[in-house]
């Protein structure tokens, strides 16, 4: 361990959550003694943390102010899809996100392979460059790109934002793929070279074939970024029918700030895909994506 | 020692790390034939093209815009450092810088403390532990547009749920988004709520690589809980903590939607961070030069931070 141990910050902010000071006492394997206490604590914290999400779901299925329905209802969802451009927004979001995920992985996997196996000044320089680029504020690139894209007809256009999403996910995605390839022993490739396989052949047939978990976690990362982005969308998307879901939800919220049930119905539609992806694939989700790949390299 | 990311299946099957970098035996060089270099070049090319188009060109162009008095339509005339002078002498810039600093400090340490507490709680076997782990990640997974809408419903008006709750408890009616100080606190709490799962995952992964017998040995030697924590746990998670602090710093400084969607930077610019200020300067006040100059100043700061982080990561992967 070469890293200096940082002193425990004593002046942490006071938050409305059970402070960790209490939790610090529960550290070792204390058997069953503290089990129930821990269970109750976690239950309480989880309940508090999930309030905003529960509120969204409950309101989405509660009859609205003008409704005659009793109990839970799908009315709001039906209204949103019939009365707004929700279906178009959903479609736009799906198209851009799927395109971003596909292209990001297709670009990042080969580049990550070079980062993982390459051994030259150029490769390590490129690795640093990618790393620095991912930490820069998108706003810096957004203004020049806006001018560039305006000349090419790519403003207010799904292809335009997809290109930017691929560009901004690619840096981290490449690092993530490289971290995964690091964990694949090179002896497998060496064996295939002896059998007369080319470098490219061993990459596709040997390495990629064994990299599904790495590809999945990279894909999830790209999916979350493209699905959730707001900054690029607010700058580049101008007309209602080109909006992606974040812009749609936001515009709908501004126009119908009193009709909470409909707003929340649309919010639930937007929330569902990431939550489903996460619930089914969370074991592939390496520690916060980027964090995992960085801590791992 | 390399930290494993145990829960992800990315456990690093390293067999003897060659000095100078991750992975692979030292006889790699012999394989670096002309064919390999050629293949590597083609494998890297798409990535390089994208990097130049989406990151390289805009950075250079931003440099041009920051030193010209142009607009979104034309470049304008060269004005040297005038935009930077304008920015650095405007109180709004310093106010935004101050808020960004506070927002980042609270965001980083707040989410780290909450994440640490939860990672430690979830460390031992508790009923339904796996379910809690997934549920607690939700704030980080749910799109900001959705969670900011929910938070708005909870706190925006005097009649919202949480202000009403305060009122019924006889604590007055806090105006969470209308009072400048309260709005700043609310945005920071929101940021912590969004970010702690990331920290929890980082710390959990680091803790998973710790052999629990160490603790048993320590308690036999009469170490107190606190000593076990400060002498064993903290040093073991120190490196990933350091990395996650810097990462979270980058996330917080660059954060736009968390702030913009909850408060719009208001009331009266009380929650305007540098990114929000840059966005408004360019796209609402149409002052492209000064706006890009703000983004440029941020960029320089972040380059320094990320190079520091990179060196730390590189250094520790050779342990």
Coordinates of C-alpha atoms in Angstrom, one line a residue:
Chain A
X1 CA 0.0 0.0 0.0
X2 CA 1.8 3.1 -1.2
X3 CA -1.1 5.5 -0.7
X4 CA -0.9 7.7 2.3
X5 CA -3.7 7.0 4.8
X6 CA -5.8 10.0 5.0
X7 CA -7.0 11.1 8.3
X8 CA -10.6 10.5 8.9
X9 CA -12.4 13.7 8.1
X10 CA -13.8 14.8 11.4
X11 CA -15.9 17.7 10.1
X12 CA -18.1 15.8 7.8
X13 CA -21.4 17.4 6.9
X14 CA -24.3 16.7 9.0
X15 CA -26.9 14.9 6.9
X16 CA -30.4 13.8 7.5
X17 CA -29.4 10.2 7.4
X18 CA -28.3 8.0 10.3
X19 CA -24.7 9.2 10.7
X20 CA -21.9 6.7 10.1
X21 CA -20.4 7.6 13.5
X22 CA -22.8 5.1 14.9
X23 CA -22.1 2.5 12.3
X24 CA -18.4 2.6 12.9
X25 CA -18.9 0.6 16.0
X26 CA -20.1 -2.4 14.0
X27 CA -17.2 -3.6 12.2
X28 CA -16.0 -7.0 12.8
X29 CA -17.7 -10.3 12.3
X30 CA -19.7 -10.1 15.5
X31 CA -21.8 -13.2 14.8
X32 CA -25.5 -12.9 15.3
X33 CA -25.3 -10.5 18.2
X34 CA -25.7 -7.3 16.1
X35 CA -27.6 -8.9 13.3
X36 CA -31.0 -7.6 14.1
X37 CA -29.8 -4.2 15.0
X38 CA -28.1 -4.0 11.6
X39 CA -31.1 -5.3 9.8
X40 CA -33.4 -2.6 11.4
X41 CA -30.9 0.1 10.7
X42 CA -30.5 -0.8 7.0
X43 CA -34.3 -1.2 6.7
X44 CA -34.9 2.3 8.1
X45 CA -32.1 3.9 6.0
X46 CA -33.3 2.2 2.8
X47 CA -36.9 3.3 3.5
X48 CA -35.8 6.9 3.9
X49 CA -33.6 6.8 0.9
X50 CA -36.2 5.4 -1.4
X51 CA -38.9 7.9 -0.5
X52 CA -38.5 10.0 -3.7
X53 CA -38.6 6.9 -5.9
X54 CA -41.7 5.5 -4.1
X55 CA -43.4 8.8 -4.4
X56 CA -42.9 8.8 -8.1
X57 CA -44.3 5.3 -8.5
X58 CA -47.3 5.9 -6.2
X59 CA -48.3 9.1 -7.9
X60 CA -48.0 7.6 -11.3
X61 CA -50.7 5.1 -10.5
X62 CA -52.9 7.3 -8.4
X63 CA -56.0 8.8 -10.0
X64 CA -55.4 12.3 -11.2
X65 CA -57.3 15.5 -10.1
X66 CA -59.9 15.1 -12.9
X67 CA -60.2 11.4 -12.7
X68 CA -63.2 9.3 -11.5
X69 CA -61.1 6.2 -11.0
X70 CA -60.8 4.5 -7.6
X71 CA -57.7 2.9 -6.3
X72 CA -54.7 2.3 -8.5
X73 CA -55.1 3.0 -12.1
X74 CA -53.2 2.9 -15.4
X75 CA -55.1 6.0 -16.6
X76 CA -52.2 8.4 -16.2
X77 CA -50.0 6.2 -18.4
X78 CA -52.7 6.0 -21.0
X79 CA -53.3 9.7 -20.9
X80 CA -49.7 10.5 -21.3
X81 CA -49.2 8.2 -24.2
X82 CA -52.4 9.4 -26.0
X83 CA -52.2 13.1 -25.1
X84 CA -48.4 13.9 -25.5
X85 CA -45.5 13.0 -27.7
X86 CA -44.4 10.4 -25.1
X87 CA -44.3 7.6 -27.5
X88 CA -42.1 9.6 -29.9
X89 CA -39.8 10.6 -27.0
X90 CA -39.5 7.0 -25.9
X91 CA -38.6 5.9 -29.4
X92 CA -36.0 8.7 -29.8
X93 CA -34.4 7.7 -26.5
X94 CA -34.3 4.1 -27.4
X95 CA -32.8 4.7 -30.8
X96 CA -30.0 7.0 -29.6
X97 CA -29.3 4.8 -26.6
X98 CA -29.0 1.6 -28.6
X99 CA -26.9 3.2 -31.2
X100 CA -24.6 4.7 -28.6
X101 CA -24.2 1.4 -26.8
X102 CA -23.5 -0.5 -30.0
X103 CA -21.0 1.9 -31.4
X104 CA -19.3 2.6 -28.1
X105 CA -18.6 -1.0 -27.5
X106 CA -17.5 -1.5 -31.1
X107 CA -15.0 1.4 -30.8
X108 CA -13.9 0.8 -27.2
X109 CA -13.2 -2.9 -27.3
X110 CA -10.5 -2.9 -30.0
X111 CA -9.0 0.3 -28.5
X112 CA -9.1 -1.2 -25.0
X113 CA -7.3 -4.3 -26.3
X114 CA -4.5 -2.2 -27.6
X115 CA -4.3 -0.3 -24.2
X116 CA -4.2 -3.6 -22.4
X117 CA -1.6 -5.4 -24.5
X118 CA 0.4 -2.6 -26.1
X119 CA 3.7 -1.6 -24.6
X120 CA 4.9 1.6 -26.1
X121 CA 5.2 5.3 -25.3
X122 CA 2.4 6.0 -27.7
X123 CA 0.0 3.6 -26.1
X124 CA 0.6 4.9 -22.5
X125 CA 0.4 8.4 -23.8
X126 CA -3.0 7.7 -25.5
X127 CA -4.2 6.0 -22.3
X128 CA -3.4 9.2 -20.3
X129 CA -5.1 11.4 -23.0
X130 CA -8.3 9.4 -22.8
X131 CA -8.2 9.6 -19.1
X132 CA -7.8 13.4 -19.0
X133 CA -10.5 13.9 -21.7
X134 CA -13.1 12.0 -19.7
X135 CA -12.7 14.3 -16.8
X136 CA -13.3 17.5 -18.7
X137 CA -16.6 19.4 -18.5
X138 CA -18.8 18.5 -21.5
X139 CA -19.8 22.1 -21.7
X140 CA -16.4 23.0 -23.1
X141 CA -16.9 20.8 -26.1
X142 CA -20.6 21.5 -26.5
X143 CA -20.3 25.1 -27.7
X144 CA -17.7 24.4 -30.5
X145 CA -19.6 21.3 -31.5
X146 CA -22.8 23.2 -31.6
X147 CA -21.3 25.6 -34.2
X148 CA -19.7 22.7 -36.1
X149 CA -22.9 20.7 -36.1
X150 CA -25.1 23.7 -37.0
X151 CA -23.1 23.9 -40.3
X152 CA -23.6 20.2 -41.0
X153 CA -27.4 20.1 -40.2
X154 CA -26.7 18.0 -37.1
X155 CA -28.4 20.3 -34.6
X156 CA -31.9 19.2 -33.5
X157 CA -31.0 15.8 -34.9
X158 CA -30.7 12.4 -33.2
X159 CA -27.6 11.5 -35.1
X160 CA -25.9 14.6 -33.8
X161 CA -26.4 13.8 -30.1
X162 CA -25.6 10.1 -30.7
X163 CA -22.2 11.1 -32.1
X164 CA -21.5 13.2 -29.0
X165 CA -22.7 10.4 -26.7
X166 CA -20.4 7.9 -28.4
X167 CA -17.5 10.4 -28.1
X168 CA -18.1 11.0 -24.4
X169 CA -18.7 7.4 -23.4
X170 CA -15.9 6.1 -25.5
X171 CA -13.1 7.4 -23.2
X172 CA -14.4 5.6 -20.1
X173 CA -15.6 2.6 -22.0
X174 CA -12.1 2.1 -23.4
X175 CA -10.6 2.1 -20.0
X176 CA -13.3 -0.3 -18.8
X177 CA -12.6 -2.8 -21.6
X178 CA -8.8 -2.5 -21.1
X179 CA -9.3 -3.3 -17.4
X180 CA -11.2 -6.4 -18.3
X181 CA -8.7 -7.6 -20.9
X182 CA -6.0 -7.2 -18.3
X183 CA -7.7 -10.0 -16.4
X184 CA -7.5 -12.4 -19.4
X185 CA -4.2 -14.3 -19.4
X186 CA -2.1 -13.6 -22.5
X187 CA -1.2 -17.3 -22.6
X188 CA -4.5 -18.0 -24.4
X189 CA -3.5 -15.7 -27.2
X190 CA 0.0 -17.0 -27.3
X191 CA -1.4 -20.5 -27.8
X192 CA -3.5 -19.3 -30.7
X193 CA -0.5 -17.5 -32.3
X194 CA 1.4 -20.7 -32.3
X195 CA -1.5 -22.3 -34.1
X196 CA -1.0 -19.7 -36.8
X197 CA -3.7 -17.2 -35.7
X198 CA -3.2 -13.6 -36.5
X199 CA -3.2 -10.9 -33.8
X200 CA -6.6 -9.7 -35.0
X201 CA -7.9 -13.3 -35.2
X202 CA -6.8 -14.0 -31.6
X203 CA -8.4 -10.8 -30.4
X204 CA -11.8 -11.6 -32.0
X205 CA -11.8 -15.4 -31.5
X206 CA -10.0 -15.8 -28.2
X207 CA -10.2 -12.6 -26.2
X208 CA -13.6 -11.2 -27.2
X209 CA -15.3 -14.5 -26.9
X210 CA -14.2 -14.6 -23.3
X211 CA -15.1 -11.1 -22.5
X212 CA -18.9 -11.0 -22.3
X213 CA -19.0 -9.7 -18.7
X214 CA -16.6 -6.9 -19.6
X215 CA -18.6 -6.0 -22.7
X216 CA -21.8 -6.1 -20.7
X217 CA -20.6 -3.8 -18.0
X218 CA -19.2 -1.4 -20.6
X219 CA -22.6 -1.5 -22.4
X220 CA -24.5 -0.8 -19.2
X221 CA -22.3 2.2 -18.6
X222 CA -22.9 3.6 -22.1
X223 CA -26.6 2.9 -21.7
X224 CA -26.9 4.9 -18.5
X225 CA -25.0 7.8 -19.9
X226 CA -27.0 8.1 -23.1
X227 CA -30.3 7.4 -21.4
X228 CA -29.9 9.9 -18.6
X229 CA -28.1 12.7 -20.4
X230 CA -29.6 16.2 -20.1
X231 CA -26.9 18.7 -20.9
X232 CA -26.2 17.6 -24.5
X233 CA -29.9 17.2 -25.1
X234 CA -30.9 20.7 -23.8
X235 CA -28.3 22.3 -26.0
X236 CA -28.8 20.3 -29.2
X237 CA -32.5 19.4 -29.3
X238 CA -34.8 22.2 -30.2
X239 CA -38.1 20.8 -31.5
X240 CA -40.7 18.8 -29.6
X241 CA -40.7 15.8 -31.8
X242 CA -37.0 15.3 -31.7
X243 CA -36.8 15.4 -27.9
X244 CA -35.5 12.4 -26.0
X245 CA -37.2 11.4 -22.8
X246 CA -35.2 13.6 -20.4
X247 CA -36.2 16.7 -22.4
X248 CA -39.7 15.4 -22.8
X249 CA -40.2 14.8 -19.1
X250 CA -38.7 18.3 -18.4
X251 CA -40.9 20.1 -20.9
X252 CA -44.0 18.2 -19.8
X253 CA -43.2 19.1 -16.2
X254 CA -42.9 22.8 -17.0
X255 CA -46.2 22.8 -18.8
X256 CA -48.1 20.7 -16.4
X257 CA -46.6 21.5 -13.0
X258 CA -49.9 21.0 -11.3
X259 CA -50.8 17.7 -13.0
X260 CA -48.3 15.7 -10.9
X261 CA -49.9 12.3 -11.7
X262 CA -49.2 12.6 -15.4
X263 CA -45.7 13.9 -14.9
X264 CA -44.9 11.1 -12.6
X265 CA -46.4 8.5 -15.1
X266 CA -44.0 9.7 -17.7
X267 CA -41.2 9.7 -15.1
X268 CA -41.9 6.1 -14.3
X269 CA -41.7 5.2 -18.1
X270 CA -38.3 6.8 -18.1
X271 CA -37.1 5.2 -14.9
X272 CA -38.1 1.6 -15.9
X273 CA -35.4 0.6 -18.4
X274 CA -32.4 1.5 -16.3
X275 CA -34.0 -0.1 -13.2
X276 CA -34.8 -3.3 -15.2
X277 CA -31.3 -3.4 -16.7
X278 CA -29.9 -2.9 -13.2
X279 CA -32.1 -5.5 -11.5
X280 CA -31.2 -8.2 -14.0
X281 CA -27.6 -7.3 -14.8
X282 CA -26.3 -5.8 -11.6
X283 CA -23.7 -8.5 -11.1
X284 CA -22.0 -7.3 -14.3
X285 CA -22.0 -3.8 -13.1
X286 CA -18.4 -3.3 -12.0
X287 CA -18.1 -1.0 -9.1
X288 CA -19.7 2.1 -10.5
X289 CA -18.4 1.3 -13.9
X290 CA -15.6 3.8 -14.3
X291 CA -14.6 3.6 -10.6
X292 CA -14.2 -0.2 -10.8
X293 CA -12.1 0.0 -13.9
X294 CA -9.9 2.7 -12.5
X295 CA -9.4 1.1 -9.2
X296 CA -8.8 -2.2 -11.0
X297 CA -6.0 -0.8 -13.3
Chain B
X1 CA -1.6 -5.6 -3.7
X2 CA -4.2 -5.2 -6.4
X3 CA -7.7 -4.5 -5.2
X4 CA -10.2 -6.9 -6.7
X5 CA -13.6 -5.9 -7.9
X6 CA -15.1 -9.0 -6.5
X7 CA -18.7 -8.5 -7.0
X8 CA -18.4 -7.8 -10.7
X9 CA -16.7 -11.0 -11.8
X10 CA -13.8 -8.8 -12.8
X11 CA -11.5 -10.5 -10.3
X12 CA -8.1 -10.0 -11.7
X13 CA -6.5 -13.3 -12.6
X14 CA -3.1 -11.7 -12.5
X15 CA -0.2 -14.1 -12.6
X16 CA 2.8 -12.1 -11.7
X17 CA 2.5 -8.5 -12.8
X18 CA 5.3 -7.3 -14.9
X19 CA 6.8 -4.1 -13.7
X20 CA 5.8 -1.1 -15.8
X21 CA 2.2 -1.8 -16.1
X22 CA -0.8 -4.1 -15.8
X23 CA -1.1 -7.6 -17.2
X24 CA 1.0 -10.0 -19.1
X25 CA 4.5 -11.5 -18.8
X26 CA 7.6 -9.6 -19.7
X27 CA 8.3 -11.6 -22.9
X28 CA 5.5 -9.6 -24.6
X29 CA 8.1 -7.5 -26.5
X30 CA 9.1 -10.5 -28.6
X31 CA 5.6 -10.7 -30.0
X32 CA 5.5 -7.1 -31.0
X33 CA 6.2 -7.7 -34.6
X34 CA 5.4 -5.5 -37.5
X35 CA 2.1 -7.3 -38.0
X36 CA 1.1 -6.6 -34.4
X37 CA 1.9 -2.9 -34.7
X38 CA -0.1 -2.7 -37.9
X39 CA -3.1 -4.5 -36.3
X40 CA -2.9 -2.3 -33.2
X41 CA -2.9 0.8 -35.4
X42 CA -6.2 -0.3 -37.1
X43 CA -7.8 -1.4 -33.8
X44 CA -7.0 2.1 -32.3
X45 CA -7.9 4.2 -35.3
X46 CA -11.7 4.6 -34.8
X47 CA -11.1 5.6 -31.2
X48 CA -8.5 8.2 -32.2
X49 CA -10.8 9.7 -34.9
X50 CA -13.6 10.1 -32.4
X51 CA -11.3 11.5 -29.8
X52 CA -10.1 14.1 -32.2
X53 CA -13.6 15.0 -33.4
X54 CA -15.4 15.1 -30.1
X55 CA -12.6 16.2 -27.7
X56 CA -9.6 17.5 -29.6
X57 CA -11.2 19.8 -32.2
X58 CA -13.7 21.3 -29.7
X59 CA -11.0 22.0 -27.2
X60 CA -8.9 23.9 -29.8
X61 CA -11.9 25.7 -31.1
X62 CA -12.9 26.6 -27.5
X63 CA -9.5 28.2 -27.1
X64 CA -10.2 30.3 -30.2
X65 CA -13.7 31.3 -28.9
X66 CA -12.4 32.2 -25.5
X67 CA -10.0 34.7 -27.0
X68 CA -12.4 36.2 -29.5
X69 CA -15.5 38.4 -29.2
X70 CA -17.6 36.2 -31.4
X71 CA -21.1 34.6 -31.0
X72 CA -22.6 31.2 -31.8
X73 CA -22.7 32.3 -35.5
X74 CA -19.4 34.0 -36.1
X75 CA -15.9 33.9 -34.6
X76 CA -15.5 37.6 -34.2
X77 CA -12.3 39.5 -33.6
X78 CA -9.3 38.5 -31.6
X79 CA -9.4 40.1 -28.1
X80 CA -6.7 38.1 -26.3
X81 CA -7.3 37.7 -22.7
X82 CA -10.1 40.1 -22.5
X83 CA -12.8 37.5 -21.9
X84 CA -10.8 36.0 -19.1
X85 CA -10.3 39.4 -17.6
X86 CA -14.1 40.0 -17.8
X87 CA -14.8 36.7 -16.2
X88 CA -12.2 36.9 -13.4
X89 CA -13.4 40.4 -12.5
X90 CA -17.1 39.5 -12.3
X91 CA -18.5 38.8 -8.8
X92 CA -20.9 36.2 -10.4
X93 CA -17.9 34.1 -11.4
X94 CA -16.4 34.1 -7.9
X95 CA -19.8 33.4 -6.3
X96 CA -20.2 30.4 -8.7
X97 CA -16.7 29.2 -8.0
X98 CA -17.4 29.4 -4.2
X99 CA -20.6 27.5 -4.6
X100 CA -18.9 24.9 -6.8
X101 CA -16.3 24.4 -4.1
X102 CA -18.8 24.0 -1.3
X103 CA -21.0 21.7 -3.5
X104 CA -18.0 19.5 -4.3
X105 CA -16.7 19.3 -0.7
X106 CA -20.1 18.3 0.6
X107 CA -20.8 16.1 -2.3
X108 CA -17.5 14.1 -2.0
X109 CA -17.4 13.8 1.8
X110 CA -21.1 13.5 2.4
X111 CA -21.5 10.7 -0.1
X112 CA -18.3 9.0 1.1
X113 CA -19.4 9.0 4.8
X114 CA -22.9 7.7 3.9
X115 CA -21.4 5.2 1.5
X116 CA -18.9 4.0 4.1
X117 CA -21.5 3.6 6.8
X118 CA -23.7 1.6 4.5
X119 CA -20.9 -0.5 3.1
X120 CA -19.8 -1.4 6.7
X121 CA -23.4 -2.2 7.7
X122 CA -23.9 -4.4 4.6
X123 CA -20.6 -6.1 5.1
X124 CA -21.8 -8.8 7.4
X125 CA -24.6 -11.3 6.7
X126 CA -28.0 -9.7 7.4
X127 CA -31.3 -11.0 6.2
X128 CA -32.0 -9.9 2.6
X129 CA -28.6 -8.1 2.4
X130 CA -28.4 -8.6 -1.4
X131 CA -31.8 -7.0 -1.9
X132 CA -30.8 -4.0 0.2
X133 CA -27.6 -3.7 -1.8
X134 CA -29.6 -3.4 -5.1
X135 CA -32.3 -1.2 -3.6
X136 CA -29.7 1.2 -2.2
X137 CA -28.2 1.6 -5.7
X138 CA -31.4 3.0 -7.1
X139 CA -30.7 6.7 -6.4
X140 CA -27.7 6.4 -8.6
X141 CA -29.5 4.4 -11.4
X142 CA -32.7 6.4 -11.6
X143 CA -32.3 9.3 -14.2
X144 CA -31.7 12.7 -12.6
X145 CA -34.6 14.1 -14.6
X146 CA -36.9 11.6 -12.7
X147 CA -35.4 12.1 -9.2
X148 CA -35.2 15.8 -9.5
X149 CA -38.9 15.8 -10.4
X150 CA -39.7 13.7 -7.3
X151 CA -37.6 15.9 -5.1
X152 CA -39.4 18.9 -6.5
X153 CA -42.7 17.3 -5.5
X154 CA -41.4 16.7 -2.0
X155 CA -40.0 20.1 -1.2
X156 CA -40.9 22.8 -3.8
X157 CA -43.9 24.6 -2.3
X158 CA -45.0 25.4 1.3
X159 CA -47.7 22.7 0.9
X160 CA -45.3 20.0 -0.4
X161 CA -44.9 16.9 1.7
X162 CA -41.8 17.7 3.7
X163 CA -42.5 21.4 4.5
X164 CA -46.0 20.3 5.7
X165 CA -44.3 17.7 7.8
X166 CA -42.1 20.3 9.4
X167 CA -45.1 22.5 10.0
X168 CA -47.0 19.8 11.7
X169 CA -44.1 19.1 13.9
X170 CA -44.1 22.8 14.9
X171 CA -40.8 23.6 13.2
X172 CA -42.1 26.3 10.9
X173 CA -42.4 26.0 7.2
X174 CA -39.0 25.8 5.5
X175 CA -38.9 27.1 1.9
X176 CA -36.4 24.6 0.6
X177 CA -36.1 26.0 -2.9
X178 CA -37.0 29.7 -2.3
X179 CA -34.6 30.5 0.5
X180 CA -31.0 30.9 -0.9
X181 CA -29.2 29.2 2.0
X182 CA -31.8 26.4 2.2
X183 CA -31.7 25.9 -1.5
X184 CA -28.0 25.5 -1.5
X185 CA -28.2 22.9 1.3
X186 CA -31.1 21.1 -0.5
X187 CA -29.1 20.8 -3.7
X188 CA -26.1 19.4 -1.8
X189 CA -28.2 16.9 0.1
X190 CA -29.7 15.9 -3.3
X191 CA -26.2 15.4 -4.7
X192 CA -25.3 13.2 -1.8
X193 CA -28.4 11.2 -2.2
X194 CA -27.6 10.6 -5.9
X195 CA -23.9 9.8 -5.3
X196 CA -23.6 7.7 -2.1
X197 CA -24.4 4.4 -4.0
X198 CA -21.3 4.9 -6.1
X199 CA -19.2 5.3 -3.0
X200 CA -20.9 2.4 -1.4
X201 CA -20.0 0.2 -4.3
X202 CA -16.4 1.3 -4.4
X203 CA -16.0 0.7 -0.7
X204 CA -17.9 -2.6 -0.7
X205 CA -15.6 -3.9 -3.4
X206 CA -12.5 -2.8 -1.5
X207 CA -13.9 -4.4 1.7
X208 CA -14.7 -7.7 -0.1
X209 CA -11.0 -8.2 -0.8
X210 CA -10.2 -8.1 2.9
X211 CA -9.7 -11.5 4.7
X212 CA -12.0 -11.5 7.7
X213 CA -9.6 -13.7 9.7
X214 CA -7.5 -10.6 10.2
X215 CA -10.3 -9.2 12.4
X216 CA -10.6 -12.4 14.4
X217 CA -6.8 -12.3 15.1
X218 CA -7.0 -8.6 16.0
X219 CA -9.9 -9.1 18.5
X220 CA -7.9 -12.0 20.1
X221 CA -5.1 -9.6 20.6
X222 CA -7.6 -7.3 22.4
X223 CA -8.0 -4.7 19.7
X224 CA -11.2 -2.6 20.2
X225 CA -13.7 -2.1 17.4
X226 CA -12.4 1.4 16.8
X227 CA -8.8 0.1 16.6
X228 CA -9.8 -2.6 14.2
X229 CA -11.5 0.0 12.0
X230 CA -8.7 2.6 12.1
X231 CA -5.8 0.1 12.0
X232 CA -7.2 -2.5 9.6
X233 CA -10.2 -1.3 7.6
X234 CA -9.2 2.2 6.8
X235 CA -5.7 1.4 5.5
X236 CA -7.1 -1.3 3.4
X237 CA -9.7 1.0 1.7
X238 CA -7.4 4.0 1.7
X239 CA -6.4 3.6 -2.0
X240 CA -9.8 3.1 -3.4
X241 CA -11.0 5.9 -1.2
X242 CA -8.5 8.3 -2.5
X243 CA -9.4 7.3 -6.1
X244 CA -13.1 7.6 -5.4
X245 CA -12.6 11.0 -3.8
X246 CA -10.9 12.4 -6.9
X247 CA -13.4 10.8 -9.2
X248 CA -16.3 12.2 -7.2
X249 CA -14.6 15.6 -7.3
X250 CA -14.6 15.4 -11.1
X251 CA -18.2 14.3 -11.1
X252 CA -19.3 17.2 -8.7
X253 CA -17.3 19.9 -10.5
X254 CA -18.8 18.8 -13.9
X255 CA -22.3 18.3 -12.6
X256 CA -25.0 20.1 -14.5
X257 CA -28.3 18.3 -14.3
X258 CA -28.5 17.8 -10.5
X259 CA -28.3 21.5 -9.9
X260 CA -30.0 22.8 -13.0
X261 CA -33.0 20.5 -12.8
X262 CA -33.7 21.0 -9.1
X263 CA -33.2 24.8 -8.7
X264 CA -32.2 26.1 -12.2
X265 CA -29.3 27.8 -10.4
X266 CA -31.6 29.9 -8.3
X267 CA -33.0 31.5 -6.2
X268 CA -31.0 34.6 -7.2
X269 CA -28.1 32.5 -8.4
X270 CA -27.6 31.0 -4.9
X271 CA -27.1 27.6 -6.5
X272 CA -25.3 28.6 -9.7
X273 CA -22.2 26.5 -10.1
X274 CA -19.5 27.2 -12.7
X275 CA -21.1 24.8 -15.3
X276 CA -24.5 26.3 -14.9
X277 CA -23.0 29.8 -15.1
X278 CA -21.1 28.8 -18.3
X279 CA -24.3 27.3 -19.8
X280 CA -26.3 30.4 -19.0
X281 CA -23.6 32.8 -20.2
X282 CA -23.5 31.1 -23.6
X283 CA -27.0 30.0 -24.2
X284 CA -29.1 32.5 -22.3
X285 CA -27.0 35.7 -22.3
X286 CA -25.4 34.8 -25.7
X287 CA -22.0 35.9 -24.4
X288 CA -20.1 33.1 -26.1
X289 CA -16.6 34.4 -25.3
X290 CA -16.9 34.8 -21.6
X291 CA -19.0 31.6 -21.3
X292 CA -16.3 29.5 -23.0
X293 CA -13.7 31.3 -21.0
X294 CA -15.4 30.0 -17.8
X295 CA -15.5 26.5 -19.2
X296 CA -11.8 26.8 -20.1
X297 CA -10.8 27.8 -16.6
X298 CA -12.6 24.8 -15.3
X299 CA -11.0 22.6 -17.9
X300 CA -7.5 23.6 -16.8
X301 CA -8.3 22.9 -13.2
X302 CA -9.7 19.5 -14.0
X303 CA -6.7 18.5 -16.2
X304 CA -4.5 19.0 -13.1
X305 CA -6.9 17.0 -10.9
X306 CA -7.1 14.1 -13.4
X307 CA -3.4 13.9 -14.0
X308 CA -2.9 13.6 -10.3
X309 CA -5.4 10.8 -10.2
X310 CA -3.9 9.1 -13.2
X311 CA -0.5 9.1 -11.5
X312 CA -2.0 7.7 -8.3
X313 CA -3.7 4.8 -10.2
X314 CA -0.6 4.0 -12.3
X315 CA 1.6 4.0 -9.2
X316 CA -0.6 1.7 -7.3
X317 CA -1.1 -0.8 -10.1
X318 CA 2.6 -1.7 -9.9
X319 CA 2.5 -2.6 -6.2

